[in-house]
Amino acid sequence: QLVFVPLQHLNNKAMGGSASKPPPPQPKTPPPSPTFREPWRKISWSNKEEDLENVKNYQPGNPKVKQLRIMLYGPVGAGKSSFISSVNSMMIGRPGYSAAAGSTTNDTSFTKNYQTHKIQKEGRENFYPFVFNDIMGLEEGGGVRVEDIKLALQGRVSEGYTFNPVSALSETDPNYKSSPSVDDRVHLLVCVCSANASEIKEPVLQKMKEVREIANALGIPQVAIVTKIDEACGETEKSLKNIYHSKYVKKKMTDFSSRLGIPLNCIFPVKNYSSEISLDDDVDSLILSALRLMINFGDDFINKM
């Protein structure tokens, strides 16, 4: 008589009567590092005083130009006014008030007028030979008109002019300058965007591209600054010195470069002063890194005028 023994029983007997053990768990692959081992851009964190002195000693290369004019534009809440105030604080060596800034949660621009911001040296009526122009932010269906930005680039907008989202400045308006001087013209255009903002809406992005094309036609050099970089990712929250090690920051800047057409080496991440009541060397170093090249590019332009 044949007796059938279950295969499992035979296997158990062959292995000493114990059940087979499951294979050991495979070690989990660690997640990729959020940082590069080497920084993808060099910055001199320890040369702040030397870099600051170079900026303070700047004089326009063209004797016909008394002041280098830098104009900022970008979406609402990007940090244009805050950047101007941060530069002012760094230059005077203490937190200072220059350009009034609105809340980043607002959907409408805080800045309404065409404003020139000067940075005071020691002593009254003594200013550094570079100025910043702040304009109304770009909005979907509103904000500053591209036509007005073109006029401002040409130096045709008077100080204090109130931007009208409905109609551009006309030649018959008393705020229109028919014969702008070389000092009235913009010598460098700066696009300002926030690192932690959601994607720029297509209508706003289109306006930004139009502004860029106008500046190109006028031969005006252009750079971009990416603000609120300390809020961009965990690595930059830990330390600003991680900025050029962060893979996220590089991707953010690369995406911005491809969408707007500004070369990566003309885009600078910065942190504006906001809640601080004293200056920070790392914050200053990033601002200085951007400001030095802004001045260099602008000076190259005025030397050709």
PDB file of N, CA and C in Angstrom, residues 128-217:
ATOM      1  N   TYR A 128      25.495 107.818  -1.883  1.00  0.00           N
ATOM      2  CA  TYR A 128      26.268 106.953  -2.773  1.00  0.00           C
ATOM      3  C   TYR A 128      25.799 107.157  -4.212  1.00  0.00           C
ATOM      4  N   PRO A 129      26.704 106.995  -5.198  1.00  0.00           N
ATOM      5  CA  PRO A 129      26.358 107.293  -6.594  1.00  0.00           C
ATOM      6  C   PRO A 129      25.625 106.160  -7.318  1.00  0.00           C
ATOM      7  N   PHE A 130      24.779 105.462  -6.594  1.00  0.00           N
ATOM      8  CA  PHE A 130      23.860 104.514  -7.240  1.00  0.00           C
ATOM      9  C   PHE A 130      22.521 104.592  -6.513  1.00  0.00           C
ATOM     10  N   VAL A 131      21.451 104.512  -7.286  1.00  0.00           N
ATOM     11  CA  VAL A 131      20.101 104.649  -6.735  1.00  0.00           C
ATOM     12  C   VAL A 131      19.243 103.484  -7.210  1.00  0.00           C
ATOM     13  N   PHE A 132      18.158 103.252  -6.470  1.00  0.00           N
ATOM     14  CA  PHE A 132      17.213 102.191  -6.822  1.00  0.00           C
ATOM     15  C   PHE A 132      15.851 102.798  -7.131  1.00  0.00           C
ATOM     16  N   ASN A 133      15.228 102.288  -8.165  1.00  0.00           N
ATOM     17  CA  ASN A 133      13.853 102.676  -8.467  1.00  0.00           C
ATOM     18  C   ASN A 133      12.927 101.509  -8.203  1.00  0.00           C
ATOM     19  N   ASP A 134      11.911 101.794  -7.399  1.00  0.00           N
ATOM     20  CA  ASP A 134      10.895 100.810  -7.039  1.00  0.00           C
ATOM     21  C   ASP A 134       9.635 101.150  -7.824  1.00  0.00           C
ATOM     22  N   ILE A 135       9.002 100.147  -8.401  1.00  0.00           N
ATOM     23  CA  ILE A 135       7.774 100.392  -9.148  1.00  0.00           C
ATOM     24  C   ILE A 135       6.678  99.449  -8.668  1.00  0.00           C
ATOM     25  N   MET A 136       5.475  99.742  -9.079  1.00  0.00           N
ATOM     26  CA  MET A 136       4.317  98.914  -8.763  1.00  0.00           C
ATOM     27  C   MET A 136       4.545  97.482  -9.261  1.00  0.00           C
ATOM     28  N   GLY A 137       4.067  96.493  -8.518  1.00  0.00           N
ATOM     29  CA  GLY A 137       4.256  95.100  -8.894  1.00  0.00           C
ATOM     30  C   GLY A 137       3.413  94.687 -10.090  1.00  0.00           C
ATOM     31  N   LEU A 138       3.830  93.596 -10.729  1.00  0.00           N
ATOM     32  CA  LEU A 138       3.073  93.025 -11.842  1.00  0.00           C
ATOM     33  C   LEU A 138       1.979  92.125 -11.287  1.00  0.00           C
ATOM     34  N   GLU A 139       0.767  92.301 -11.781  1.00  0.00           N
ATOM     35  CA  GLU A 139      -0.367  91.514 -11.314  1.00  0.00           C
ATOM     36  C   GLU A 139      -1.129  90.945 -12.501  1.00  0.00           C
ATOM     37  N   GLU A 140      -1.870  89.881 -12.242  1.00  0.00           N
ATOM     38  CA  GLU A 140      -2.753  89.334 -13.269  1.00  0.00           C
ATOM     39  C   GLU A 140      -3.965  90.253 -13.403  1.00  0.00           C
ATOM     40  N   GLY A 141      -4.120  90.858 -14.569  1.00  0.00           N
ATOM     41  CA  GLY A 141      -5.248  91.753 -14.788  1.00  0.00           C
ATOM     42  C   GLY A 141      -5.109  93.099 -14.115  1.00  0.00           C
ATOM     43  N   GLY A 142      -3.901  93.459 -13.679  1.00  0.00           N
ATOM     44  CA  GLY A 142      -3.707  94.742 -12.999  1.00  0.00           C
ATOM     45  C   GLY A 142      -2.241  95.023 -12.790  1.00  0.00           C
ATOM     46  N   GLY A 143      -1.964  95.892 -11.810  1.00  0.00           N
ATOM     47  CA  GLY A 143      -0.580  96.248 -11.530  1.00  0.00           C
ATOM     48  C   GLY A 143      -0.033  97.224 -12.549  1.00  0.00           C
ATOM     49  N   VAL A 144       1.287  97.417 -12.506  1.00  0.00           N
ATOM     50  CA  VAL A 144       1.928  98.360 -13.414  1.00  0.00           C
ATOM     51  C   VAL A 144       1.806  97.865 -14.855  1.00  0.00           C
ATOM     52  N   ARG A 145       1.611  98.789 -15.777  1.00  0.00           N
ATOM     53  CA  ARG A 145       1.499  98.445 -17.189  1.00  0.00           C
ATOM     54  C   ARG A 145       2.893  98.332 -17.806  1.00  0.00           C
ATOM     55  N   VAL A 146       3.031  97.393 -18.741  1.00  0.00           N
ATOM     56  CA  VAL A 146       4.318  97.193 -19.403  1.00  0.00           C
ATOM     57  C   VAL A 146       4.754  98.467 -20.123  1.00  0.00           C
ATOM     58  N   GLU A 147       3.784  99.211 -20.678  1.00  0.00           N
ATOM     59  CA  GLU A 147       4.116 100.461 -21.374  1.00  0.00           C
ATOM     60  C   GLU A 147       4.773 101.458 -20.427  1.00  0.00           C
ATOM     61  N   ASP A 148       4.299 101.493 -19.175  1.00  0.00           N
ATOM     62  CA  ASP A 148       4.891 102.408 -18.195  1.00  0.00           C
ATOM     63  C   ASP A 148       6.303 101.981 -17.809  1.00  0.00           C
ATOM     64  N   ILE A 149       6.539 100.677 -17.750  1.00  0.00           N
ATOM     65  CA  ILE A 149       7.893 100.194 -17.449  1.00  0.00           C
ATOM     66  C   ILE A 149       8.848 100.608 -18.563  1.00  0.00           C
ATOM     67  N   LYS A 150       8.376 100.520 -19.809  1.00  0.00           N
ATOM     68  CA  LYS A 150       9.210 100.944 -20.944  1.00  0.00           C
ATOM     69  C   LYS A 150       9.572 102.422 -20.819  1.00  0.00           C
ATOM     70  N   LEU A 151       8.584 103.245 -20.476  1.00  0.00           N
ATOM     71  CA  LEU A 151       8.837 104.682 -20.319  1.00  0.00           C
ATOM     72  C   LEU A 151       9.819 104.948 -19.174  1.00  0.00           C
ATOM     73  N   ALA A 152       9.676 104.177 -18.089  1.00  0.00           N
ATOM     74  CA  ALA A 152      10.592 104.334 -16.950  1.00  0.00           C
ATOM     75  C   ALA A 152      12.019 103.957 -17.349  1.00  0.00           C
ATOM     76  N   LEU A 153      12.166 102.885 -18.122  1.00  0.00           N
ATOM     77  CA  LEU A 153      13.488 102.471 -18.583  1.00  0.00           C
ATOM     78  C   LEU A 153      14.136 103.566 -19.423  1.00  0.00           C
ATOM     79  N   GLN A 154      13.323 104.280 -20.185  1.00  0.00           N
ATOM     80  CA  GLN A 154      13.830 105.357 -21.037  1.00  0.00           C
ATOM     81  C   GLN A 154      14.065 106.655 -20.261  1.00  0.00           C
ATOM     82  N   GLY A 155      13.651 106.669 -18.979  1.00  0.00           N
ATOM     83  CA  GLY A 155      13.831 107.866 -18.166  1.00  0.00           C
ATOM     84  C   GLY A 155      12.747 108.904 -18.359  1.00  0.00           C
ATOM     85  N   ARG A 156      11.590 108.491 -18.856  1.00  0.00           N
ATOM     86  CA  ARG A 156      10.527 109.447 -19.190  1.00  0.00           C
ATOM     87  C   ARG A 156       9.470 109.599 -18.091  1.00  0.00           C
ATOM     88  N   VAL A 157       9.619 108.881 -16.975  1.00  0.00           N
ATOM     89  CA  VAL A 157       8.634 108.947 -15.892  1.00  0.00           C
ATOM     90  C   VAL A 157       9.173 109.831 -14.770  1.00  0.00           C
ATOM     91  N   SER A 158       8.384 110.803 -14.351  1.00  0.00           N
ATOM     92  CA  SER A 158       8.807 111.726 -13.298  1.00  0.00           C
ATOM     93  C   SER A 158       8.717 111.074 -11.927  1.00  0.00           C
ATOM     94  N   GLU A 159       9.559 111.533 -11.034  1.00  0.00           N
ATOM     95  CA  GLU A 159       9.555 111.064  -9.644  1.00  0.00           C
ATOM     96  C   GLU A 159       8.186 111.304  -9.013  1.00  0.00           C
ATOM     97  N   GLY A 160       7.659 110.282  -8.346  1.00  0.00           N
ATOM     98  CA  GLY A 160       6.386 110.406  -7.652  1.00  0.00           C
ATOM     99  C   GLY A 160       5.168 110.113  -8.497  1.00  0.00           C
ATOM    100  N   TYR A 161       5.361 109.837  -9.787  1.00  0.00           N
ATOM    101  CA  TYR A 161       4.218 109.532 -10.656  1.00  0.00           C
ATOM    102  C   TYR A 161       3.447 108.333 -10.111  1.00  0.00           C
ATOM    103  N   THR A 162       2.127 108.460 -10.049  1.00  0.00           N
ATOM    104  CA  THR A 162       1.275 107.372  -9.570  1.00  0.00           C
ATOM    105  C   THR A 162       0.872 106.495 -10.745  1.00  0.00           C
ATOM    106  N   PHE A 163       1.256 105.225 -10.684  1.00  0.00           N
ATOM    107  CA  PHE A 163       0.939 104.302 -11.769  1.00  0.00           C
ATOM    108  C   PHE A 163      -0.561 104.059 -11.848  1.00  0.00           C
ATOM    109  N   ASN A 164      -1.057 103.992 -13.073  1.00  0.00           N
ATOM    110  CA  ASN A 164      -2.471 103.729 -13.325  1.00  0.00           C
ATOM    111  C   ASN A 164      -2.585 102.386 -14.034  1.00  0.00           C
ATOM    112  N   PRO A 165      -3.167 101.370 -13.378  1.00  0.00           N
ATOM    113  CA  PRO A 165      -3.275 100.055 -14.013  1.00  0.00           C
ATOM    114  C   PRO A 165      -4.153 100.052 -15.258  1.00  0.00           C
ATOM    115  N   VAL A 166      -4.969 101.093 -15.419  1.00  0.00           N
ATOM    116  CA  VAL A 166      -5.921 101.141 -16.538  1.00  0.00           C
ATOM    117  C   VAL A 166      -5.308 101.783 -17.775  1.00  0.00           C
ATOM    118  N   SER A 167      -4.508 102.822 -17.589  1.00  0.00           N
ATOM    119  CA  SER A 167      -3.935 103.511 -18.749  1.00  0.00           C
ATOM    120  C   SER A 167      -2.497 103.918 -18.464  1.00  0.00           C
ATOM    121  N   ALA A 168      -1.685 103.902 -19.522  1.00  0.00           N
ATOM    122  CA  ALA A 168      -0.270 104.247 -19.391  1.00  0.00           C
ATOM    123  C   ALA A 168      -0.080 105.761 -19.396  1.00  0.00           C
ATOM    124  N   LEU A 169       1.078 106.192 -18.949  1.00  0.00           N
ATOM    125  CA  LEU A 169       1.440 107.607 -18.947  1.00  0.00           C
ATOM    126  C   LEU A 169       1.465 108.128 -20.386  1.00  0.00           C
ATOM    127  N   SER A 170       0.783 109.249 -20.627  1.00  0.00           N
ATOM    128  CA  SER A 170       0.723 109.814 -21.980  1.00  0.00           C
ATOM    129  C   SER A 170       1.723 110.951 -22.126  1.00  0.00           C
ATOM    130  N   GLU A 171       2.058 111.289 -23.365  1.00  0.00           N
ATOM    131  CA  GLU A 171       3.034 112.338 -23.638  1.00  0.00           C
ATOM    132  C   GLU A 171       2.534 113.711 -23.206  1.00  0.00           C
ATOM    133  N   THR A 172       1.222 113.852 -23.057  1.00  0.00           N
ATOM    134  CA  THR A 172       0.659 115.147 -22.651  1.00  0.00           C
ATOM    135  C   THR A 172       0.589 115.304 -21.138  1.00  0.00           C
ATOM    136  N   ASP A 173       0.880 114.234 -20.407  1.00  0.00           N
ATOM    137  CA  ASP A 173       0.834 114.287 -18.944  1.00  0.00           C
ATOM    138  C   ASP A 173       2.032 115.081 -18.422  1.00  0.00           C
ATOM    139  N   PRO A 174       1.838 115.935 -17.415  1.00  0.00           N
ATOM    140  CA  PRO A 174       2.977 116.693 -16.859  1.00  0.00           C
ATOM    141  C   PRO A 174       4.055 115.807 -16.240  1.00  0.00           C
ATOM    142  N   ASN A 175       3.731 114.543 -15.939  1.00  0.00           N
ATOM    143  CA  ASN A 175       4.719 113.612 -15.383  1.00  0.00           C
ATOM    144  C   ASN A 175       5.572 112.953 -16.459  1.00  0.00           C
ATOM    145  N   TYR A 176       5.300 113.271 -17.728  1.00  0.00           N
ATOM    146  CA  TYR A 176       6.056 112.689 -18.845  1.00  0.00           C
ATOM    147  C   TYR A 176       7.258 113.568 -19.159  1.00  0.00           C
ATOM    148  N   LYS A 177       8.447 112.953 -19.177  1.00  0.00           N
ATOM    149  CA  LYS A 177       9.675 113.686 -19.511  1.00  0.00           C
ATOM    150  C   LYS A 177       9.980 113.494 -20.996  1.00  0.00           C
ATOM    151  N   SER A 178       9.907 114.566 -21.743  1.00  0.00           N
ATOM    152  CA  SER A 178      10.142 114.463 -23.186  1.00  0.00           C
ATOM    153  C   SER A 178      11.634 114.411 -23.519  1.00  0.00           C
ATOM    154  N   SER A 179      12.468 114.970 -22.645  1.00  0.00           N
ATOM    155  CA  SER A 179      13.917 114.990 -22.901  1.00  0.00           C
ATOM    156  C   SER A 179      14.675 114.487 -21.671  1.00  0.00           C
ATOM    157  N   PRO A 180      14.645 113.175 -21.428  1.00  0.00           N
ATOM    158  CA  PRO A 180      15.316 112.637 -20.234  1.00  0.00           C
ATOM    159  C   PRO A 180      16.836 112.743 -20.349  1.00  0.00           C
ATOM    160  N   SER A 181      17.485 112.931 -19.208  1.00  0.00           N
ATOM    161  CA  SER A 181      18.950 112.991 -19.172  1.00  0.00           C
ATOM    162  C   SER A 181      19.519 111.581 -19.035  1.00  0.00           C
ATOM    163  N   VAL A 182      20.842 111.463 -19.140  1.00  0.00           N
ATOM    164  CA  VAL A 182      21.469 110.147 -18.977  1.00  0.00           C
ATOM    165  C   VAL A 182      21.281 109.640 -17.551  1.00  0.00           C
ATOM    166  N   ASP A 183      21.130 110.548 -16.594  1.00  0.00           N
ATOM    167  CA  ASP A 183      20.887 110.143 -15.208  1.00  0.00           C
ATOM    168  C   ASP A 183      19.456 109.665 -14.996  1.00  0.00           C
ATOM    169  N   ASP A 184      18.518 110.143 -15.827  1.00  0.00           N
ATOM    170  CA  ASP A 184      17.122 109.720 -15.707  1.00  0.00           C
ATOM    171  C   ASP A 184      16.924 108.288 -16.191  1.00  0.00           C
ATOM    172  N   ARG A 185      17.728 107.881 -17.157  1.00  0.00           N
ATOM    173  CA  ARG A 185      17.568 106.552 -17.756  1.00  0.00           C
ATOM    174  C   ARG A 185      17.954 105.454 -16.767  1.00  0.00           C
ATOM    175  N   VAL A 186      17.369 104.279 -16.976  1.00  0.00           N
ATOM    176  CA  VAL A 186      17.716 103.111 -16.154  1.00  0.00           C
ATOM    177  C   VAL A 186      18.944 102.445 -16.759  1.00  0.00           C
ATOM    178  N   HIS A 187      19.913 102.100 -15.912  1.00  0.00           N
ATOM    179  CA  HIS A 187      21.174 101.524 -16.379  1.00  0.00           C
ATOM    180  C   HIS A 187      21.285 100.035 -16.082  1.00  0.00           C
ATOM    181  N   LEU A 188      20.409  99.529 -15.222  1.00  0.00           N
ATOM    182  CA  LEU A 188      20.369  98.091 -14.937  1.00  0.00           C
ATOM    183  C   LEU A 188      18.960  97.724 -14.510  1.00  0.00           C
ATOM    184  N   LEU A 189      18.442  96.638 -15.066  1.00  0.00           N
ATOM    185  CA  LEU A 189      17.100  96.158 -14.730  1.00  0.00           C
ATOM    186  C   LEU A 189      17.217  94.870 -13.920  1.00  0.00           C
ATOM    187  N   VAL A 190      16.513  94.832 -12.798  1.00  0.00           N
ATOM    188  CA  VAL A 190      16.573  93.674 -11.901  1.00  0.00           C
ATOM    189  C   VAL A 190      15.189  93.060 -11.764  1.00  0.00           C
ATOM    190  N   CYS A 191      15.077  91.799 -12.123  1.00  0.00           N
ATOM    191  CA  CYS A 191      13.836  91.046 -11.931  1.00  0.00           C
ATOM    192  C   CYS A 191      13.885  90.402 -10.549  1.00  0.00           C
ATOM    193  N   VAL A 192      12.815  90.569  -9.777  1.00  0.00           N
ATOM    194  CA  VAL A 192      12.770  90.048  -8.407  1.00  0.00           C
ATOM    195  C   VAL A 192      11.654  89.019  -8.289  1.00  0.00           C
ATOM    196  N   CYS A 193      11.998  87.825  -7.828  1.00  0.00           N
ATOM    197  CA  CYS A 193      11.011  86.766  -7.602  1.00  0.00           C
ATOM    198  C   CYS A 193      11.275  86.109  -6.252  1.00  0.00           C
ATOM    199  N   SER A 194      10.252  85.494  -5.709  1.00  0.00           N
ATOM    200  CA  SER A 194      10.363  84.839  -4.406  1.00  0.00           C
ATOM    201  C   SER A 194      10.614  83.344  -4.581  1.00  0.00           C
ATOM    202  N   ALA A 195      11.535  82.802  -3.782  1.00  0.00           N
ATOM    203  CA  ALA A 195      11.871  81.380  -3.877  1.00  0.00           C
ATOM    204  C   ALA A 195      10.758  80.490  -3.361  1.00  0.00           C
ATOM    205  N   ASN A 196       9.959  80.987  -2.412  1.00  0.00           N
ATOM    206  CA  ASN A 196       8.941  80.125  -1.814  1.00  0.00           C
ATOM    207  C   ASN A 196       7.546  80.395  -2.358  1.00  0.00           C
ATOM    208  N   ALA A 197       7.462  81.223  -3.403  1.00  0.00           N
ATOM    209  CA  ALA A 197       6.150  81.500  -3.998  1.00  0.00           C
ATOM    210  C   ALA A 197       5.743  80.348  -4.901  1.00  0.00           C
ATOM    211  N   SER A 198       4.446  80.219  -5.118  1.00  0.00           N
ATOM    212  CA  SER A 198       3.958  79.220  -6.061  1.00  0.00           C
ATOM    213  C   SER A 198       4.359  79.644  -7.471  1.00  0.00           C
ATOM    214  N   GLU A 199       4.087  78.805  -8.438  1.00  0.00           N
ATOM    215  CA  GLU A 199       4.460  79.107  -9.815  1.00  0.00           C
ATOM    216  C   GLU A 199       3.912  80.462 -10.249  1.00  0.00           C
ATOM    217  N   ILE A 200       4.723  81.215 -10.966  1.00  0.00           N
ATOM    218  CA  ILE A 200       4.272  82.511 -11.479  1.00  0.00           C
ATOM    219  C   ILE A 200       3.171  82.270 -12.499  1.00  0.00           C
ATOM    220  N   LYS A 201       2.058  82.974 -12.334  1.00  0.00           N
ATOM    221  CA  LYS A 201       0.932  82.789 -13.246  1.00  0.00           C
ATOM    222  C   LYS A 201       1.319  83.229 -14.653  1.00  0.00           C
ATOM    223  N   GLU A 202       0.754  82.534 -15.633  1.00  0.00           N
ATOM    224  CA  GLU A 202       1.138  82.761 -17.025  1.00  0.00           C
ATOM    225  C   GLU A 202       0.969  84.210 -17.479  1.00  0.00           C
ATOM    226  N   PRO A 203      -0.148  84.898 -17.133  1.00  0.00           N
ATOM    227  CA  PRO A 203      -0.271  86.305 -17.562  1.00  0.00           C
ATOM    228  C   PRO A 203       0.835  87.195 -16.992  1.00  0.00           C
ATOM    229  N   VAL A 204       1.230  86.935 -15.733  1.00  0.00           N
ATOM    230  CA  VAL A 204       2.308  87.718 -15.117  1.00  0.00           C
ATOM    231  C   VAL A 204       3.643  87.368 -15.771  1.00  0.00           C
ATOM    232  N   LEU A 205       3.860  86.079 -16.024  1.00  0.00           N
ATOM    233  CA  LEU A 205       5.096  85.641 -16.674  1.00  0.00           C
ATOM    234  C   LEU A 205       5.230  86.268 -18.056  1.00  0.00           C
ATOM    235  N   GLN A 206       4.113  86.375 -18.766  1.00  0.00           N
ATOM    236  CA  GLN A 206       4.131  86.980 -20.097  1.00  0.00           C
ATOM    237  C   GLN A 206       4.539  88.450 -20.022  1.00  0.00           C
ATOM    238  N   LYS A 207       4.018  89.156 -19.011  1.00  0.00           N
ATOM    239  CA  LYS A 207       4.405  90.561 -18.821  1.00  0.00           C
ATOM    240  C   LYS A 207       5.905  90.670 -18.539  1.00  0.00           C
ATOM    241  N   MET A 208       6.417  89.758 -17.722  1.00  0.00           N
ATOM    242  CA  MET A 208       7.841  89.778 -17.383  1.00  0.00           C
ATOM    243  C   MET A 208       8.696  89.560 -18.628  1.00  0.00           C
ATOM    244  N   LYS A 209       8.247  88.677 -19.507  1.00  0.00           N
ATOM    245  CA  LYS A 209       8.981  88.428 -20.750  1.00  0.00           C
ATOM    246  C   LYS A 209       8.950  89.658 -21.654  1.00  0.00           C
ATOM    247  N   GLU A 210       7.806  90.343 -21.688  1.00  0.00           N
ATOM    248  CA  GLU A 210       7.695  91.561 -22.500  1.00  0.00           C
ATOM    249  C   GLU A 210       8.654  92.634 -21.995  1.00  0.00           C
ATOM    250  N   VAL A 211       8.718  92.775 -20.672  1.00  0.00           N
ATOM    251  CA  VAL A 211       9.638  93.753 -20.081  1.00  0.00           C
ATOM    252  C   VAL A 211      11.077  93.397 -20.452  1.00  0.00           C
ATOM    253  N   ARG A 212      11.391  92.124 -20.376  1.00  0.00           N
ATOM    254  CA  ARG A 212      12.745  91.671 -20.708  1.00  0.00           C
ATOM    255  C   ARG A 212      13.084  91.992 -22.168  1.00  0.00           C
ATOM    256  N   GLU A 213      12.132  91.781 -23.070  1.00  0.00           N
ATOM    257  CA  GLU A 213      12.365  92.063 -24.489  1.00  0.00           C
ATOM    258  C   GLU A 213      12.582  93.562 -24.725  1.00  0.00           C
ATOM    259  N   ILE A 214      11.819  94.396 -24.009  1.00  0.00           N
ATOM    260  CA  ILE A 214      11.978  95.852 -24.141  1.00  0.00           C
ATOM    261  C   ILE A 214      13.372  96.272 -23.682  1.00  0.00           C
ATOM    262  N   ALA A 215      13.801  95.738 -22.533  1.00  0.00           N
ATOM    263  CA  ALA A 215      15.132  96.069 -22.015  1.00  0.00           C
ATOM    264  C   ALA A 215      16.221  95.596 -22.972  1.00  0.00           C
ATOM    265  N   ASN A 216      16.024  94.422 -23.563  1.00  0.00           N
ATOM    266  CA  ASN A 216      16.982  93.916 -24.547  1.00  0.00           C
ATOM    267  C   ASN A 216      17.111  94.879 -25.720  1.00  0.00           C
ATOM    268  N   ALA A 217      15.958  95.366 -26.197  1.00  0.00           N
ATOM    269  CA  ALA A 217      15.957  96.287 -27.337  1.00  0.00           C
ATOM    270  C   ALA A 217      16.673  97.593 -27.000  1.00  0.00           C
TER     271      ALA A 217
END
